[in-house]
PDB file of N, CA and C in Angstrom:
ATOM      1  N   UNK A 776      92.364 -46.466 -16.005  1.00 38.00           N
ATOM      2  CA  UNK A 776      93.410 -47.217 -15.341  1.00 38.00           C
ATOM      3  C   UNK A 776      92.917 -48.660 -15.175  1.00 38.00           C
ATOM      4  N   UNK A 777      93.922 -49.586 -16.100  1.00 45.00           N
ATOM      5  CA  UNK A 777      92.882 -51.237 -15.348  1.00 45.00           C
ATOM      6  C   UNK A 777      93.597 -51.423 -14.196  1.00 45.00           C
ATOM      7  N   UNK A 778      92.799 -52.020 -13.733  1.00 47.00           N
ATOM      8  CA  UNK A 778      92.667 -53.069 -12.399  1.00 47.00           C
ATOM      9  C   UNK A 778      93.923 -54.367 -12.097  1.00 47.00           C
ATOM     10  N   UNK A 779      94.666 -53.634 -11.311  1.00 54.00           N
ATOM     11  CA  UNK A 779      95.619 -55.121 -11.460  1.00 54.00           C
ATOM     12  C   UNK A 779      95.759 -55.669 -10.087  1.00 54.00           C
ATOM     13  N   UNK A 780      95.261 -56.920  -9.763  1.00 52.00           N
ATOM     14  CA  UNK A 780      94.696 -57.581  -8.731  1.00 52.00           C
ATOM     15  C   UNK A 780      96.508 -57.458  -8.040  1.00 52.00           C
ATOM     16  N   UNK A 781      97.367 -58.225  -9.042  1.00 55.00           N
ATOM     17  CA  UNK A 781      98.396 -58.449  -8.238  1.00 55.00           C
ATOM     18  C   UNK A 781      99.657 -57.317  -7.948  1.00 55.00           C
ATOM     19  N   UNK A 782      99.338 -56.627  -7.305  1.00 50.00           N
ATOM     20  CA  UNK A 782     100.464 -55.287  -6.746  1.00 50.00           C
ATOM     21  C   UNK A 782     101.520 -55.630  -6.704  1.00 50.00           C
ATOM     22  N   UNK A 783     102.536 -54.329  -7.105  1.00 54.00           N
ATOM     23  CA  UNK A 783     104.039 -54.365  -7.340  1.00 54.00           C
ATOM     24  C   UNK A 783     104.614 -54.474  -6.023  1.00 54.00           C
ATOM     25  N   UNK A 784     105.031 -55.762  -5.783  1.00 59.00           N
ATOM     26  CA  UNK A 784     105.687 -56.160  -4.316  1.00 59.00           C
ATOM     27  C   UNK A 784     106.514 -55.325  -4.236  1.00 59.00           C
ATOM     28  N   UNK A 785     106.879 -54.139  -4.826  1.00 57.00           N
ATOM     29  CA  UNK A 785     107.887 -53.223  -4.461  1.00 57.00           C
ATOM     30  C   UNK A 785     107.035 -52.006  -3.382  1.00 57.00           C
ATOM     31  N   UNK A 786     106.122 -51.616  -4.241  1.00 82.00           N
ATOM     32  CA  UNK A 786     105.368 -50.939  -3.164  1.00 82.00           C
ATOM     33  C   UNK A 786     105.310 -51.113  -1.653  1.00 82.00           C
ATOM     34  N   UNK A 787     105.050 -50.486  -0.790  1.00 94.00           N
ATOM     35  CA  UNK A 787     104.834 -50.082   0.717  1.00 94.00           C
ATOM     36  C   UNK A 787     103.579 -50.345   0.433  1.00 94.00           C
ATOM     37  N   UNK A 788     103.123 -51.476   2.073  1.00 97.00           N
ATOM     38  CA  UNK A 788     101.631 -51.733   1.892  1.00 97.00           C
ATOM     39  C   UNK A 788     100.916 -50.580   1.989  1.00 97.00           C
ATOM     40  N   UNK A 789     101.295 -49.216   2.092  1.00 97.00           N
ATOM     41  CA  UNK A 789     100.108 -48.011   2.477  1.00 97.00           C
ATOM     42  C   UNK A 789      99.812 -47.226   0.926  1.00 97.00           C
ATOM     43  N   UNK A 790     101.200 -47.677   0.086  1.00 96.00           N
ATOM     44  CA  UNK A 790     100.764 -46.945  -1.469  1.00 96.00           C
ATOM     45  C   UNK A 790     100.089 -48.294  -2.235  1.00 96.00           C
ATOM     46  N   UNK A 791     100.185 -49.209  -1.610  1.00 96.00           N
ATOM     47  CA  UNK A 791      99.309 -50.255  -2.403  1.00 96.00           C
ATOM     48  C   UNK A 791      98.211 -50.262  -2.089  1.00 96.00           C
ATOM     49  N   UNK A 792      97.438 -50.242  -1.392  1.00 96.00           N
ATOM     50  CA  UNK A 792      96.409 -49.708  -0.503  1.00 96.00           C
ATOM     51  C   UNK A 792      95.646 -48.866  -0.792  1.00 96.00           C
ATOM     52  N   UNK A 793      96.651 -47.315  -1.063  1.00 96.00           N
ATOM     53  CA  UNK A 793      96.107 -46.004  -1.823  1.00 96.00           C
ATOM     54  C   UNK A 793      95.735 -45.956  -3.112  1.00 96.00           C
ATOM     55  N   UNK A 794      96.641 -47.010  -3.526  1.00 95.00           N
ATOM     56  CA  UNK A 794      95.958 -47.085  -5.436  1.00 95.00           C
ATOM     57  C   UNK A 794      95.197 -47.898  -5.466  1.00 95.00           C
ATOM     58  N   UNK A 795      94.966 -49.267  -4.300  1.00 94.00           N
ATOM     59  CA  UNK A 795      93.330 -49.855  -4.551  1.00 94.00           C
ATOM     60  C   UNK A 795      92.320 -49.091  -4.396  1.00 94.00           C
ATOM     61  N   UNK A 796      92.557 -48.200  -2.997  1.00 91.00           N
ATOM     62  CA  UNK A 796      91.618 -47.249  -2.260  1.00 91.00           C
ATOM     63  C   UNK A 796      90.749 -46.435  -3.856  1.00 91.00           C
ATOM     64  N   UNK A 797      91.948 -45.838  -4.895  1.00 92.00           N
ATOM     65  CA  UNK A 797      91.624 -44.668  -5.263  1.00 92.00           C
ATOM     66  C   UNK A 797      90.821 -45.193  -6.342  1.00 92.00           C
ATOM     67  N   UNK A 798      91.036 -47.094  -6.355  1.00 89.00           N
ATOM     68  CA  UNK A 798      89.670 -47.318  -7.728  1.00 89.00           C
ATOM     69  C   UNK A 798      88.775 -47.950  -7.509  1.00 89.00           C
ATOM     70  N   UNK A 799      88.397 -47.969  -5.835  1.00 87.00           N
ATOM     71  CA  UNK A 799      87.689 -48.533  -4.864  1.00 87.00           C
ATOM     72  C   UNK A 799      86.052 -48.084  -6.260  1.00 87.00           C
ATOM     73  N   UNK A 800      85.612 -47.335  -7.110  1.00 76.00           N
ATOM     74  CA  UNK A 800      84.579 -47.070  -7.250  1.00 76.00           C
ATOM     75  C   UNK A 800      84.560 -47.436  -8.979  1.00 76.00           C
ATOM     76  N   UNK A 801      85.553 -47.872  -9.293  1.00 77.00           N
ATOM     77  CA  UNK A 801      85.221 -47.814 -10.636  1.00 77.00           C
ATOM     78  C   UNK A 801      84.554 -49.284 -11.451  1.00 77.00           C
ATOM     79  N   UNK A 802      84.117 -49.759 -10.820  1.00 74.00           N
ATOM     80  CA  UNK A 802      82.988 -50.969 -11.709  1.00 74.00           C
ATOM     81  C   UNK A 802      82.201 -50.995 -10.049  1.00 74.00           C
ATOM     82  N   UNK A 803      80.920 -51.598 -10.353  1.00 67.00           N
ATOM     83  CA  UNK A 803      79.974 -51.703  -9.512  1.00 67.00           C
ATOM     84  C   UNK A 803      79.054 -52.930 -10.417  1.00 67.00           C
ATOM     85  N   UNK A 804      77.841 -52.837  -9.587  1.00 67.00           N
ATOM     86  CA  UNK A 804      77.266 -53.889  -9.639  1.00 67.00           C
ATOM     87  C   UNK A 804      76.066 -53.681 -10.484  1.00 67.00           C
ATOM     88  N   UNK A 805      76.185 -52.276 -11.129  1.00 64.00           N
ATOM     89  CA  UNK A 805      75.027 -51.835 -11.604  1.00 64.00           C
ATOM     90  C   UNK A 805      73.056 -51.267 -10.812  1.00 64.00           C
ATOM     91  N   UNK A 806      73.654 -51.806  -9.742  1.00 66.00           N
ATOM     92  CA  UNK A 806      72.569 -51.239  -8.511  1.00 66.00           C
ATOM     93  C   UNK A 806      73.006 -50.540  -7.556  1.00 66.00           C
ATOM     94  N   UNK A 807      74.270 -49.877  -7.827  1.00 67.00           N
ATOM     95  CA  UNK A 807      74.558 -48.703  -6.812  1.00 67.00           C
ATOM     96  C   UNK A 807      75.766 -49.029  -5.992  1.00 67.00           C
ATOM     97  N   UNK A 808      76.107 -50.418  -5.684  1.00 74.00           N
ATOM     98  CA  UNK A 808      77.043 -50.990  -4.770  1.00 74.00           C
ATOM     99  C   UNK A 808      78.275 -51.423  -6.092  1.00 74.00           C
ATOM    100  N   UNK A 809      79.722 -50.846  -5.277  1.00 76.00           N
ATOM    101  CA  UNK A 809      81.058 -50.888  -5.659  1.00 76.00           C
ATOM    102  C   UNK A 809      81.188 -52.300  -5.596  1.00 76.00           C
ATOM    103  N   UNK A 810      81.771 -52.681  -6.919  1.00 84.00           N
ATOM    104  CA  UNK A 810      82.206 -54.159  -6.283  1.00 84.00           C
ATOM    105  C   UNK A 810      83.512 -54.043  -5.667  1.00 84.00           C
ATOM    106  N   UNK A 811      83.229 -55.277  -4.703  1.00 85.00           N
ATOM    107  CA  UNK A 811      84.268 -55.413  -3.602  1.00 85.00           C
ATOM    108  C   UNK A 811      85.450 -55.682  -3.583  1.00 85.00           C
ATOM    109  N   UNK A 812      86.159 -55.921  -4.592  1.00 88.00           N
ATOM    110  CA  UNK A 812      87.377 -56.539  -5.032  1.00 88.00           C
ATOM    111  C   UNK A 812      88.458 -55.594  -4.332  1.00 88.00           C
ATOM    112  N   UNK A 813      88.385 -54.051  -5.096  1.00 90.00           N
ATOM    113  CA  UNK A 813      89.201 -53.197  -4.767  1.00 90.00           C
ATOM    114  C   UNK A 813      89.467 -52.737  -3.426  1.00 90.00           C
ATOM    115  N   UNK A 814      88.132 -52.946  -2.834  1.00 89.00           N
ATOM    116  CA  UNK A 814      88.211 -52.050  -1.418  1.00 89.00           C
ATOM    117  C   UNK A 814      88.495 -53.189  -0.852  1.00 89.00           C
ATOM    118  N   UNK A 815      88.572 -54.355  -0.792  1.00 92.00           N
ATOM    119  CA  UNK A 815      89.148 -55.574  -0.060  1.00 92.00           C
ATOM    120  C   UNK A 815      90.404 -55.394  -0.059  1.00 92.00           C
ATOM    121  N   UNK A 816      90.654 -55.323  -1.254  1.00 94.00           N
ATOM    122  CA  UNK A 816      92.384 -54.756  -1.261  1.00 94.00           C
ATOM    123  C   UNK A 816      93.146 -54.361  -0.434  1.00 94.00           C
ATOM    124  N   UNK A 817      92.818 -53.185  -0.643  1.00 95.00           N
ATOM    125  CA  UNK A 817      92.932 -52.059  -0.088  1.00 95.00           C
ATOM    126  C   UNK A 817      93.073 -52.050   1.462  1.00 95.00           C
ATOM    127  N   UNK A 818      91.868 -52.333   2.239  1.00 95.00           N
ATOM    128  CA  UNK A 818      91.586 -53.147   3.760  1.00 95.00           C
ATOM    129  C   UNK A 818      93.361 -54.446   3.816  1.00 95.00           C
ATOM    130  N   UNK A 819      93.222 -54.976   2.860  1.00 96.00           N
ATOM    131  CA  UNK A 819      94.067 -56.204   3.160  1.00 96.00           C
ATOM    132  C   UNK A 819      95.965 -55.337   3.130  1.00 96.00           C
ATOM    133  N   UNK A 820      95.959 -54.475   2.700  1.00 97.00           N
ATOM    134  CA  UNK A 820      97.060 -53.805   2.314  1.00 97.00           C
ATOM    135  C   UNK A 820      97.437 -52.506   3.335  1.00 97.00           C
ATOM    136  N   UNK A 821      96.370 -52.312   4.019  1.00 97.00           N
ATOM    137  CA  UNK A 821      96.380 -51.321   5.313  1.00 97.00           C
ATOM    138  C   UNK A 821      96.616 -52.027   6.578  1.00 97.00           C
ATOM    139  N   UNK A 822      95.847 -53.459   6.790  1.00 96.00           N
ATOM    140  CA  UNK A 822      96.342 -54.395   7.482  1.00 96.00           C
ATOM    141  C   UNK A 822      97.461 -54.442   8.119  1.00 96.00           C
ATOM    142  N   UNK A 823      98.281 -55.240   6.366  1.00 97.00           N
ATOM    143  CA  UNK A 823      99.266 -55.312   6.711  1.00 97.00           C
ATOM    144  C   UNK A 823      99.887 -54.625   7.268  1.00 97.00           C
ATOM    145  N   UNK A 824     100.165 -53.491   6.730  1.00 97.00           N
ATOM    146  CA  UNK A 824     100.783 -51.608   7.213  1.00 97.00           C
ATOM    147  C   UNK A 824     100.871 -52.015   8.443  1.00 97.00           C
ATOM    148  N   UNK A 825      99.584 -51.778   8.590  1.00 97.00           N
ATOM    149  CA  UNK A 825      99.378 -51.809  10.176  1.00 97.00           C
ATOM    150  C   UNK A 825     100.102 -53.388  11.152  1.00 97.00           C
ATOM    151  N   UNK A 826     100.244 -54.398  10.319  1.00 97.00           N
ATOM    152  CA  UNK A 826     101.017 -55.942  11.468  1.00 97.00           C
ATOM    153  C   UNK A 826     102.660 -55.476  11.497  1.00 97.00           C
ATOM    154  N   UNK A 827     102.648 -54.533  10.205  1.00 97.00           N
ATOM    155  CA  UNK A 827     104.595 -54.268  10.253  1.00 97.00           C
ATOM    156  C   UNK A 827     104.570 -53.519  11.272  1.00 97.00           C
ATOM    157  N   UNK A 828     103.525 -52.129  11.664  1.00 97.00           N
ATOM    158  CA  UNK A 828     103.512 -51.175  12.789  1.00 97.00           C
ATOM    159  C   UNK A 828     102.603 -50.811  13.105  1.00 97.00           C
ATOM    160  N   UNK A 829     102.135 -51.173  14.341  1.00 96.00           N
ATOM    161  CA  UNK A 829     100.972 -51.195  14.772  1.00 96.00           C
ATOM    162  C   UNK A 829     100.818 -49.568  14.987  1.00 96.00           C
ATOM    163  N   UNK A 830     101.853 -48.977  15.383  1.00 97.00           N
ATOM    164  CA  UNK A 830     101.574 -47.238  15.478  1.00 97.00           C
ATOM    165  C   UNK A 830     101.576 -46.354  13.993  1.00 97.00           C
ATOM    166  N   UNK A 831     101.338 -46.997  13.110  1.00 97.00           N
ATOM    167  CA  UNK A 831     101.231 -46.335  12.180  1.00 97.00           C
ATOM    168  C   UNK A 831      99.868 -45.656  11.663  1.00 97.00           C
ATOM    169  N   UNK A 832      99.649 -44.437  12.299  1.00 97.00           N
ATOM    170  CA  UNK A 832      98.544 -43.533  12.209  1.00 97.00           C
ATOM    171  C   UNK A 832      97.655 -43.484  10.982  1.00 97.00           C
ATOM    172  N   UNK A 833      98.653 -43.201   9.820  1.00 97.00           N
ATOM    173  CA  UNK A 833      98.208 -42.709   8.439  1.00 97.00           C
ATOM    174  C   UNK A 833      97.872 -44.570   7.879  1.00 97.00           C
ATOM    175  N   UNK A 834      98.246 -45.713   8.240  1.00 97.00           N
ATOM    176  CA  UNK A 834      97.769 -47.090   8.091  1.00 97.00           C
ATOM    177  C   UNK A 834      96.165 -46.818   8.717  1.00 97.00           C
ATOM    178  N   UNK A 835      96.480 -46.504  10.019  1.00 96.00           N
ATOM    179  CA  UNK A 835      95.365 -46.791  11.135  1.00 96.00           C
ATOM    180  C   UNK A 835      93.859 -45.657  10.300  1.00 96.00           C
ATOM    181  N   UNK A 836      94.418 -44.892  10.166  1.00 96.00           N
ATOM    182  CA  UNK A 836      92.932 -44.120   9.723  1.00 96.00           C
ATOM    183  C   UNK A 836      92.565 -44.493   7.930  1.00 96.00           C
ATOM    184  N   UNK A 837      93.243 -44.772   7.416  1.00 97.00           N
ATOM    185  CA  UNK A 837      93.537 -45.111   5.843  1.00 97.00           C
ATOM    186  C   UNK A 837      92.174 -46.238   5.879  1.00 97.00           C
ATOM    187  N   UNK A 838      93.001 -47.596   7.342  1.00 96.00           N
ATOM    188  CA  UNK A 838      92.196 -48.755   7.177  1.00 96.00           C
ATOM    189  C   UNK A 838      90.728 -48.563   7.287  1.00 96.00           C
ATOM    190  N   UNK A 839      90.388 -47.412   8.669  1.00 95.00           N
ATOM    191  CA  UNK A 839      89.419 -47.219   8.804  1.00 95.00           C
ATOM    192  C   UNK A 839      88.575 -46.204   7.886  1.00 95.00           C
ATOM    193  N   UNK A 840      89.144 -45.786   6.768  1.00 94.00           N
ATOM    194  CA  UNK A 840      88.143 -45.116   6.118  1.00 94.00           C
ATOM    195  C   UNK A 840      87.688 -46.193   5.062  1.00 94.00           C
ATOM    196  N   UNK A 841      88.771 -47.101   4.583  1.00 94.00           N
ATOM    197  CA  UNK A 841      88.219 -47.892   3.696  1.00 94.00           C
ATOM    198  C   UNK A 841      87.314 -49.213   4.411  1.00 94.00           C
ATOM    199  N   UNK A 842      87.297 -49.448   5.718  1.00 92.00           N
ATOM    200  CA  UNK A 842      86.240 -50.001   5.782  1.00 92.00           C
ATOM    201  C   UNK A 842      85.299 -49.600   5.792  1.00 92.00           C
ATOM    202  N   UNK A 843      84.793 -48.398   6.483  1.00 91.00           N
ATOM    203  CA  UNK A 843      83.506 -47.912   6.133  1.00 91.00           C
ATOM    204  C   UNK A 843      82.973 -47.940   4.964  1.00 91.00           C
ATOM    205  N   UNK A 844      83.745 -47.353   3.772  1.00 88.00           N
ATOM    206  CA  UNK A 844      83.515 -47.586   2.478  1.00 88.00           C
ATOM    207  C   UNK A 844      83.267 -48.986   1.980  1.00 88.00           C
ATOM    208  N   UNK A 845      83.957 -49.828   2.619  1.00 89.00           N
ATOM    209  CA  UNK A 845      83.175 -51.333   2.283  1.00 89.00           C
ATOM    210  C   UNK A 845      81.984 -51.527   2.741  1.00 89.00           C
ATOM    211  N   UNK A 846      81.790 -51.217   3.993  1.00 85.00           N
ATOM    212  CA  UNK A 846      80.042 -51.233   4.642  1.00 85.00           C
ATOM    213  C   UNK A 846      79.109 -50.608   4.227  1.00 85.00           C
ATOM    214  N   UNK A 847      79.279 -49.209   3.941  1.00 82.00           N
ATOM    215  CA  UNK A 847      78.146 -48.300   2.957  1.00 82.00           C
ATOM    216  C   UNK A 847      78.499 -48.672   1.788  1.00 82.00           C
ATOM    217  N   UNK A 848      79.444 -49.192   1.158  1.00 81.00           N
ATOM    218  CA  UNK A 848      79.022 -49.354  -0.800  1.00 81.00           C
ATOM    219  C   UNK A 848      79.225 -50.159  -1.062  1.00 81.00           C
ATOM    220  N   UNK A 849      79.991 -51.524  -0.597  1.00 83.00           N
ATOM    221  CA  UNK A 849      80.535 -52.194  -1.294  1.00 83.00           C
ATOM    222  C   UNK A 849      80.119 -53.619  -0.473  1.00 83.00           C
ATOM    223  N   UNK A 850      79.142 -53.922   0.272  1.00 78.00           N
ATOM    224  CA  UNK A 850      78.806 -54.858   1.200  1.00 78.00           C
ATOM    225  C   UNK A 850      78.017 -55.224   0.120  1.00 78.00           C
ATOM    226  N   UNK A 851      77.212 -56.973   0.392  1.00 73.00           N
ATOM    227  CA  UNK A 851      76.526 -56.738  -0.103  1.00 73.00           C
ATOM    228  C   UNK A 851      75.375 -57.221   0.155  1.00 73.00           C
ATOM    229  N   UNK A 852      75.114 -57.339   1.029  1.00 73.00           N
ATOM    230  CA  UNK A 852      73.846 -56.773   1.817  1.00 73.00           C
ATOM    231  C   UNK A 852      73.745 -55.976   3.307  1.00 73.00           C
ATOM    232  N   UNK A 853      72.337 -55.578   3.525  1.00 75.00           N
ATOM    233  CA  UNK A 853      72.591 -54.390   4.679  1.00 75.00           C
ATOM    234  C   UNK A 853      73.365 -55.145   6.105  1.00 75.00           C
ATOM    235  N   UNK A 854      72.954 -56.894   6.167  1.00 76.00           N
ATOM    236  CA  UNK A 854      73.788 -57.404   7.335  1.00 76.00           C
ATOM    237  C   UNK A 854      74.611 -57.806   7.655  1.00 76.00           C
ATOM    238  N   UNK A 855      75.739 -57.856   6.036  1.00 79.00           N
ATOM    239  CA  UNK A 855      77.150 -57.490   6.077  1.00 79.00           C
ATOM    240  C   UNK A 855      77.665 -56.810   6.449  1.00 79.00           C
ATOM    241  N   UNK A 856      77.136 -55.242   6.294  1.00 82.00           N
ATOM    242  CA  UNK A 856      77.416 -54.179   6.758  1.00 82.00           C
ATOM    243  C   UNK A 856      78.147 -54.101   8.231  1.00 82.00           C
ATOM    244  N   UNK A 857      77.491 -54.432   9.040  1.00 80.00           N
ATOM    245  CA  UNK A 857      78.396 -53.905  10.428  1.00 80.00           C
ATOM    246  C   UNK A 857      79.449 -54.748  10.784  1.00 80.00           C
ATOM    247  N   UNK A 858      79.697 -55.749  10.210  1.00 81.00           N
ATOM    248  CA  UNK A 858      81.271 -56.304  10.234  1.00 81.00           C
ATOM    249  C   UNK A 858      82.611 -55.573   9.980  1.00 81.00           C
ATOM    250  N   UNK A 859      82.153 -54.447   8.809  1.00 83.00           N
ATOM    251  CA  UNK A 859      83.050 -53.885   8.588  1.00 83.00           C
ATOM    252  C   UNK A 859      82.992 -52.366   9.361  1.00 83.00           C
ATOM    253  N   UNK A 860      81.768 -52.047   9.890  1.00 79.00           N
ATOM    254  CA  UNK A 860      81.911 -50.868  11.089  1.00 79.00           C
ATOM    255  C   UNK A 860      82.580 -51.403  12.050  1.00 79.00           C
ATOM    256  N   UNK A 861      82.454 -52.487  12.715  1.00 79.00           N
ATOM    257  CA  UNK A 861      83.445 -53.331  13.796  1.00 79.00           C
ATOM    258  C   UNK A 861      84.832 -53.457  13.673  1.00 79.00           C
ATOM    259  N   UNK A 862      85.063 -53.880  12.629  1.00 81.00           N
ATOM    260  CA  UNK A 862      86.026 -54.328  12.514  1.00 81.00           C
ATOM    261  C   UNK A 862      86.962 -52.824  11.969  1.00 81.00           C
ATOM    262  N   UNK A 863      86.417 -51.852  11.745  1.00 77.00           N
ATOM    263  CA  UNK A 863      86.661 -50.383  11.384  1.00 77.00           C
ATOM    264  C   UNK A 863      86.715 -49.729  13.301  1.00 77.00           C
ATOM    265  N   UNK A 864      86.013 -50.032  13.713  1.00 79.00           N
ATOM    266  CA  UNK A 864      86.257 -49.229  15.260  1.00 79.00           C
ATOM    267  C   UNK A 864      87.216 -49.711  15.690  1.00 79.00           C
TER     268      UNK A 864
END
């Protein structure tokens, strides 16, 4: 599947989100860490979800799984890391 930075403005920010989420792993950096492109996405597209409705559960846990996933794989170094546990709690 390639990579298409710019999402079908038709989509709902939570399925745009889900199809960055789901290629959150497919190029890396060659040392183990995801590059960040996708899972930024993804974060930026759950966001939103979440500014249209702030009670939106399946936004709210979506966002927070893909930040973690930015902090363990896709940071890129270890003191990047807890920005996105923070900003994930």
């Amino acid at each position: 599947m390639a990579w298409n930075a710019q999402a079908d403005d038709l989509e709902n920010p939570v399925e745009r989100g889900d199809r960055f989420y789901a290629e959150r792993g497919e190029s890396n950096d060659g040392k183990g860490r995801a590059e960040p492109q996708r899972i930024l996405s993804a974060i930026e597209a759950y966001e939103e979800a979440l500014g249209q409705d702030p009670s939106n559960l399946e936004a709210r846990w979506k966002a927070m799984a893909a930040l973690f996933f930015a902090g363990d794989f896709a940071s890129s170094n270890e003191e990047a890391a807890p920005a996105f546990y923070d900003r994930g709690r």
